Coordinates of C-alpha atoms and ligand atoms in Angstrom, one line a residue:
X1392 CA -3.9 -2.5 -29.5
X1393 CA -4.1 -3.9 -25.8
X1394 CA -5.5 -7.0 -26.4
X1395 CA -2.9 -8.0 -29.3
X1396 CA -0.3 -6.8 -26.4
X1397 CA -1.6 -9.3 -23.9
X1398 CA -1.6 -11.8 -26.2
X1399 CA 2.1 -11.1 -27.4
X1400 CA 2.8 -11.3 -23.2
X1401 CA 1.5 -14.1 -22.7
X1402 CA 2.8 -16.3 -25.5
X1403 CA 6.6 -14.6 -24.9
X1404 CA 5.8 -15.9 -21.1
X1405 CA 4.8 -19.4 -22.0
X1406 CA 0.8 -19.1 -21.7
X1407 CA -0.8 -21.8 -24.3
X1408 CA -4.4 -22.3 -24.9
X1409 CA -5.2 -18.6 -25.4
X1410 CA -8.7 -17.6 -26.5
X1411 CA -9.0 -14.7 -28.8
X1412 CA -11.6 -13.7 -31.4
X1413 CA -11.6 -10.6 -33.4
X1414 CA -14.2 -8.6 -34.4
X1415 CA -14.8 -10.1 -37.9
X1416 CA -15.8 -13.2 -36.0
X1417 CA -17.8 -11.9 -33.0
X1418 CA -19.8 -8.7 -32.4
X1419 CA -19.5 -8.5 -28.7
X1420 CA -22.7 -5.7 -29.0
X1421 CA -24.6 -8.7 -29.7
X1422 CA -25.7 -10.4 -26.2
X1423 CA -26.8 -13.6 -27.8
X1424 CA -23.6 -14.1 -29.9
X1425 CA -21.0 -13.8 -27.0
X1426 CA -23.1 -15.6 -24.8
X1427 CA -22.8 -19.0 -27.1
X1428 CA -18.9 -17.9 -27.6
X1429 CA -18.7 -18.2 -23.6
X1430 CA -20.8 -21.5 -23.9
X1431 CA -18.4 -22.6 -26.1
X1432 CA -15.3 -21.6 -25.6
X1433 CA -15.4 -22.0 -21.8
X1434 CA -13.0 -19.4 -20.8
X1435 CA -11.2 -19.4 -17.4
X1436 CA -9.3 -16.2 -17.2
X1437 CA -10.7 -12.9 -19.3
X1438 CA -9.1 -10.1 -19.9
X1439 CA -11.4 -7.4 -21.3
X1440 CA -9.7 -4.9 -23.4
X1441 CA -12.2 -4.4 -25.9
X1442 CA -13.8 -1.3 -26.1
X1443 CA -14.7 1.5 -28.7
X1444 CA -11.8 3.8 -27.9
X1445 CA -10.8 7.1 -30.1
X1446 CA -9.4 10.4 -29.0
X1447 CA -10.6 13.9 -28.0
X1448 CA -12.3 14.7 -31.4
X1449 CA -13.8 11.2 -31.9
X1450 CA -15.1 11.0 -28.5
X1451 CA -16.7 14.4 -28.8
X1452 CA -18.0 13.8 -31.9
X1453 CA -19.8 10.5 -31.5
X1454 CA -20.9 10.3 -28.1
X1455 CA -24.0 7.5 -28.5
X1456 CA -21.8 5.7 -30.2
X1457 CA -18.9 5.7 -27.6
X1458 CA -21.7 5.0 -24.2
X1459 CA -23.6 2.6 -26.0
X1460 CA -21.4 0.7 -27.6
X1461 CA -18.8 0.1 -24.9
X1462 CA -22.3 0.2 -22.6
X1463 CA -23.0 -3.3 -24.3
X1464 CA -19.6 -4.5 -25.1
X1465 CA -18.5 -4.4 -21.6
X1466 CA -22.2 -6.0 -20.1
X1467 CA -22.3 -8.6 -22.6
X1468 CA -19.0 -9.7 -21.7
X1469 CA -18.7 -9.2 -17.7
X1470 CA -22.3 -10.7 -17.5
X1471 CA -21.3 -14.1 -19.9
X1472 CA -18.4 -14.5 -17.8
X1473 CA -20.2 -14.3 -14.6
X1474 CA -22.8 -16.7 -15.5
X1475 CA -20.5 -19.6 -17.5
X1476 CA -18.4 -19.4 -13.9
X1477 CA -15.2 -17.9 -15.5
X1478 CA -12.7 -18.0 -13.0
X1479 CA -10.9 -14.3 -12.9
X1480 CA -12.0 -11.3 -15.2
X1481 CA -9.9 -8.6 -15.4
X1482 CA -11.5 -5.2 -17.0
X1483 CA -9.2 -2.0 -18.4
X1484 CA -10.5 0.9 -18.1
X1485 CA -9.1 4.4 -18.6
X1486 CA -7.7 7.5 -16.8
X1487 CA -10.9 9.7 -18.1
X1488 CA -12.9 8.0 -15.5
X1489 CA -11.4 10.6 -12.8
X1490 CA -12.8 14.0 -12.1
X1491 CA -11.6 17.0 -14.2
X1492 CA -9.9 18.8 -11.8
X1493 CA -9.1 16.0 -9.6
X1494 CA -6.2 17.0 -7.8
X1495 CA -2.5 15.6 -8.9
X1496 CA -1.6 12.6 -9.3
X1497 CA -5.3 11.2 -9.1
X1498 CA -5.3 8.2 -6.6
X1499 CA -7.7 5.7 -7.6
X1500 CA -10.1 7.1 -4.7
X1501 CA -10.5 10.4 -6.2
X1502 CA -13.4 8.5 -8.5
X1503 CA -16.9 10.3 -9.0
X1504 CA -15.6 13.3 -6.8
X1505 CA -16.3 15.8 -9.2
X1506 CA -17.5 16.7 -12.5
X1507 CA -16.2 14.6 -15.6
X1508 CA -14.4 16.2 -18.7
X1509 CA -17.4 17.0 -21.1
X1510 CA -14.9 15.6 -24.0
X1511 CA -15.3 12.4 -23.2
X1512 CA -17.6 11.9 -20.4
X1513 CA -19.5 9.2 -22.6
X1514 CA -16.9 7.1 -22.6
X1515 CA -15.9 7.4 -19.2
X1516 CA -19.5 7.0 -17.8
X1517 CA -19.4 3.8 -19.9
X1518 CA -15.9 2.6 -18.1
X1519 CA -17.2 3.7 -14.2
X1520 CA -20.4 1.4 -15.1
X1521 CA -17.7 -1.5 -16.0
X1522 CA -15.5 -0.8 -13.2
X1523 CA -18.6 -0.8 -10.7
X1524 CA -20.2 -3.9 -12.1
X1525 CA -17.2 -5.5 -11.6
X1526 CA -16.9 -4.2 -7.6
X1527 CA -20.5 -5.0 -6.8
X1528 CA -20.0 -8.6 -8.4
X1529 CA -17.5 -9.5 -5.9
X1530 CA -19.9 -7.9 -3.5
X1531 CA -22.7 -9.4 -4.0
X1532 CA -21.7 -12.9 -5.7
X1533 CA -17.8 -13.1 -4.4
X1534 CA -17.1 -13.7 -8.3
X1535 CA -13.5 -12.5 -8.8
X1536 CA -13.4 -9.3 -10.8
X1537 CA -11.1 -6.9 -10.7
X1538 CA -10.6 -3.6 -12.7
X1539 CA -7.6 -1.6 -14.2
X1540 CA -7.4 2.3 -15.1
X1541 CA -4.5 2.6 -17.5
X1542 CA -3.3 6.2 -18.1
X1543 CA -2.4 7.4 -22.1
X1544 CA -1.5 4.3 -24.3
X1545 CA 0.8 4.1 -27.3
X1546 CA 2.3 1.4 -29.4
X1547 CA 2.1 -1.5 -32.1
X1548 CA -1.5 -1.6 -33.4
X1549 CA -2.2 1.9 -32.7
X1550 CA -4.8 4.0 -34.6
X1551 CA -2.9 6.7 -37.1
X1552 CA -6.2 8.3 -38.4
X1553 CA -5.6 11.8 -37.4
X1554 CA -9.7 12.1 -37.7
X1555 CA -10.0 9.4 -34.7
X1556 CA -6.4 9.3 -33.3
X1557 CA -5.5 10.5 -29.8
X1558 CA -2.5 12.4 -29.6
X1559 CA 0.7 10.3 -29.6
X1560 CA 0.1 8.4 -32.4
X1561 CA -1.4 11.8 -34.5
X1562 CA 1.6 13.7 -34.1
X1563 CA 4.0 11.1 -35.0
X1564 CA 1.8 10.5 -38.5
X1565 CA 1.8 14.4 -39.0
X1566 CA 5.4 14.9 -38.3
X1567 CA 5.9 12.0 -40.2
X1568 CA 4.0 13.1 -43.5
X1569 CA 5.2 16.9 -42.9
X1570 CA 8.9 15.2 -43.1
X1571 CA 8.5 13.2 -46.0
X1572 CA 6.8 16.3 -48.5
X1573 CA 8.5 18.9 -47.1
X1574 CA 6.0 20.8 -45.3
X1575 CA 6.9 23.9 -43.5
X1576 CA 5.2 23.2 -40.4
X1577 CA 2.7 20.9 -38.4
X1578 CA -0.5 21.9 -36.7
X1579 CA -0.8 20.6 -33.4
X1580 CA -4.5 20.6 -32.4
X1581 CA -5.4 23.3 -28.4
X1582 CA -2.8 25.4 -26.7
X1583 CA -0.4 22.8 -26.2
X1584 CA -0.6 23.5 -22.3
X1585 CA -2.6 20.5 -21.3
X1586 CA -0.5 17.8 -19.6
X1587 CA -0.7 13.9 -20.3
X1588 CA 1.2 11.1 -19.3
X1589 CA 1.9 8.2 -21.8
X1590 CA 2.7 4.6 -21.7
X1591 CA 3.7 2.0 -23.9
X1592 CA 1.2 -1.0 -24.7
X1593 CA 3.5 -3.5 -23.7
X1594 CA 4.2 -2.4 -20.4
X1595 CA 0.0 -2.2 -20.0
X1596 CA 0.2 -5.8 -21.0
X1597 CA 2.7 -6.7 -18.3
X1598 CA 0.1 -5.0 -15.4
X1599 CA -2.3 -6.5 -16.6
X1600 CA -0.7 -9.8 -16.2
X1601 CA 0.9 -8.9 -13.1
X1602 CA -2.7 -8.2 -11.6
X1603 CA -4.7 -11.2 -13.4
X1604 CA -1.6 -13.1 -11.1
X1605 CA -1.5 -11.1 -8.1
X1606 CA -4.7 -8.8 -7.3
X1607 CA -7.9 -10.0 -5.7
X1608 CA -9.7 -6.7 -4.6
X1609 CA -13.0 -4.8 -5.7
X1610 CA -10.6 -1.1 -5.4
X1611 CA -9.5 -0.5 -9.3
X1612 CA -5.8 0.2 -9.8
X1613 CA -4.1 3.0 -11.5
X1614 CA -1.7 1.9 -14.4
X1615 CA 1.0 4.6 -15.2
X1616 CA 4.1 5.8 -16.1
X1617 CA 4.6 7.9 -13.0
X1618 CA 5.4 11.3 -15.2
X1619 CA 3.7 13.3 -17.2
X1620 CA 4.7 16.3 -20.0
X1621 CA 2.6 19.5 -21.6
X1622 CA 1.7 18.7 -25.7
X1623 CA 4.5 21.4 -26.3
X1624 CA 7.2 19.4 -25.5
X1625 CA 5.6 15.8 -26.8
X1626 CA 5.6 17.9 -30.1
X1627 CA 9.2 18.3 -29.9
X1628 CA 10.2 15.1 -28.3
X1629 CA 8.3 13.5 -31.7
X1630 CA 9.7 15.8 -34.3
X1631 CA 12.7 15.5 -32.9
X1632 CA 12.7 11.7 -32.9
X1633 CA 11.2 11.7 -36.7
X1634 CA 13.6 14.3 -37.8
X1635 CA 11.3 17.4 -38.4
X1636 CA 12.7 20.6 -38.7
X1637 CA 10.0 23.3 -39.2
X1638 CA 7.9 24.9 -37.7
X1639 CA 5.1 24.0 -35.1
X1640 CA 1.9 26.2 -35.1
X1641 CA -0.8 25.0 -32.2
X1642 CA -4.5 26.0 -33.6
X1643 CA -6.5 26.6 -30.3
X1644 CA -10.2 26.0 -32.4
X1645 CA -9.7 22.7 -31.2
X1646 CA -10.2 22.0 -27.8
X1647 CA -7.7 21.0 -25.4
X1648 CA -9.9 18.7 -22.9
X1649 CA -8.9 18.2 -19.4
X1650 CA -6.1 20.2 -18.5
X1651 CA -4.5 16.9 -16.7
X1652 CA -4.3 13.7 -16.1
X1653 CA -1.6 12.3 -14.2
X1654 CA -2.3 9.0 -12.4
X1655 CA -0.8 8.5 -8.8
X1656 CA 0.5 4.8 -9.0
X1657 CA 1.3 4.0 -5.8
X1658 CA -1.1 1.1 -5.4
X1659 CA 0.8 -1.0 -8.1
X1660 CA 4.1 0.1 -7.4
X1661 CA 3.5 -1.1 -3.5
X1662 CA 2.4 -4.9 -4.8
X1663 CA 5.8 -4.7 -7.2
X1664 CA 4.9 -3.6 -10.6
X1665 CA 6.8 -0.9 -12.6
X1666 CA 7.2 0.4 -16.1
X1667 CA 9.9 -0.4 -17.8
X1668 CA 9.6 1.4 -21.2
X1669 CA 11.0 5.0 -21.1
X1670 CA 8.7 8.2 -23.5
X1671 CA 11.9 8.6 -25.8
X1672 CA 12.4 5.2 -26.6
X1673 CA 9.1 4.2 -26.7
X1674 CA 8.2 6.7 -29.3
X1675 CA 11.2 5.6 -31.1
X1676 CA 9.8 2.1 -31.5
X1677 CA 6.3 3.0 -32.2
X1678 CA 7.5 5.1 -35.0
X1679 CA 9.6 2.2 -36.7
X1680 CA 6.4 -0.1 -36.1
X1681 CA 5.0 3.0 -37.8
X1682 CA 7.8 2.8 -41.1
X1683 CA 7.5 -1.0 -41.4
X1684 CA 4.5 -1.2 -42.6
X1685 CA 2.4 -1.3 -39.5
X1686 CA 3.4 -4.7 -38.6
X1687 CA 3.7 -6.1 -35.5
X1688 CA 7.0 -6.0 -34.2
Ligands
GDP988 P1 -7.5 13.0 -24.3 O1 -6.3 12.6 -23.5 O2 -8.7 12.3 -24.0 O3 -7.7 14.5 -24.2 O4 -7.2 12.6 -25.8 P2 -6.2 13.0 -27.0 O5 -5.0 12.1 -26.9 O6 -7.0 12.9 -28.3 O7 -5.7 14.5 -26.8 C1 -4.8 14.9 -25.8 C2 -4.4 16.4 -26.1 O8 -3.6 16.5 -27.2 C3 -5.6 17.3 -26.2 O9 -5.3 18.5 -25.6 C4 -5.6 17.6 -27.8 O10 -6.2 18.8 -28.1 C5 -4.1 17.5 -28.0 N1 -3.7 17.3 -29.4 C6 -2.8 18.1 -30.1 N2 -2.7 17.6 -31.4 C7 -3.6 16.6 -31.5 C8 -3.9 15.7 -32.6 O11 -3.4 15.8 -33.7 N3 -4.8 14.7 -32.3 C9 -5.3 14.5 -31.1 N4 -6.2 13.5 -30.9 N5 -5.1 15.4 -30.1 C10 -4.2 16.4 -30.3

């Protein structure tokens, strides 16, 4: 979903000569194999959005799979692209990495002050490894590696699997299915208390263009929408924007994870980058990307 954003960026802002391989062609788990596509290829700038990503129940559910594999994903990568002398290397990480009950918004120096959320803390160990590596690289080599921590993402090229699905995208496939048979109601997985904040995929893509052109620091940088809302009310922002008119029952036997996660973006916003796509709308669009087939817009 991110890296197909970037890529869509960067062509709509005139970048040729784009590098991309998907994972039919290259197993970045595979040391060996990414190190000969980095001899090859010769990369100059990388941006590293791959990862094995999933929400609450995935994470939870396979937790080797989600250290290891983005353990290896990321190393493979960060450590070809420091050895074949790529030029820049910019590396997303997540809003998970932060404590649990980090105060709000979480500035980016809040990291490993506290306990991480149990629900996902395999991933996020995984991401503070990336993040780091990148840091002590500059450190220790000067190589020029920066780090990103985007808050909740949504858009084209999202996962609607409800099994492996984080939030967003879930409810707008359950509303979705519950308006087209008829259903009664939806089941919305906790309490519904538990705040989030979302942004679009496309606006990601612009930060992390914005900071592949403007950032040269070892700090990571929070990427945001600036506001977040409780499930509750993303449950009704969706139905309402699919059309849904029954009822919505929350089923607290699944868990509700951390009870928020609202990134304080003041670092980006002070070097000049905002969002520009509003919740409503954003939604909106997903969901027709959603209705057409799951193509990209
Ligand atoms: P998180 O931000 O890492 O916790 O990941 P998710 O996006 O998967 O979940 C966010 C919140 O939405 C949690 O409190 C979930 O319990 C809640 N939630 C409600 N319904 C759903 C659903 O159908 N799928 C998912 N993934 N989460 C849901």
């Amino acid at each position: 979903m991110v890296g197909s954003a970037i890529q869509r960026k960067l062509e709509s802002e005139g970048y040729q000569n784009l590098i991309t391989s998907d994972r039919s062609e290259l197993d970045l788990r595979r040391q060996a194999d990414v190190e000969k596509f980095f001899d090859e290829e010769k990369p100059e700038y990388v941006f590293l959005a791959a990862a094995k990503v999933g929400g609450i129940q995935a994470n939870n559910t396979y937790k080797a799979d989600f250290i290891l594999d983005n353990l290896q994903i990321q190393t493979n990568i960060i450590t070809a692209a420091h050895q074949s002398g790529v030029k820049k290397l910019l590396f997303l990480g997540s809003s998970c990495i932060y404590p649990k009950m980090a105060p709000q918004p979480i500035k980016e120096e809040y990291l490993l002050t506290g306990s991480l959320e149990p629900t996902n803390e395999p991933y996020a160990i995984a991401k503070i490894a990336g993040l780091k590596a990148c840091q002590y690289l500059r450190e220790q080599y000067g190589a020029d590696f920066i780090s990103m921590m985007p808050t909740n993402l949504y858009g084209p090229n999202d996962n609607f699997d409800l099994k492996t699905s984080h939030v967003l995208p879930a409810l707008i496939r359950k509303f979705h299915d519950a308006q087209e048979s008829g259903a009664p109601s939806v089941e919305v997985w906790g309490s519904g208390t538990p705040r989030r904040e979302f942004l679009h995929v496309d606006d990601c893509a612009g930060a992390a263009i914005f900071l592949m052109e403007n950032y040269s620091e070892g700090e990571t940088v929070n990427v945001g929408w600036g506001e977040d809302i409780s499930i509750a009310e993303l449950a009704h922002l969706i139905s309402d924007v699919v059309g849904f008119s029954g009822e919505i029952i929350f089923n607290t036997d699944y868990p509700d994870g951390t009870p928020r996660k609202l990134l304080d973006t003041s670092r980006i916003n002070n070097l000049g980058w905002r969002p520009k796509i509003a919740l409503r709308e954003g939604i909106a669009s997903a969901y027709r990307w959603f209705q057409e087939g799951r193509q990209p817009a």
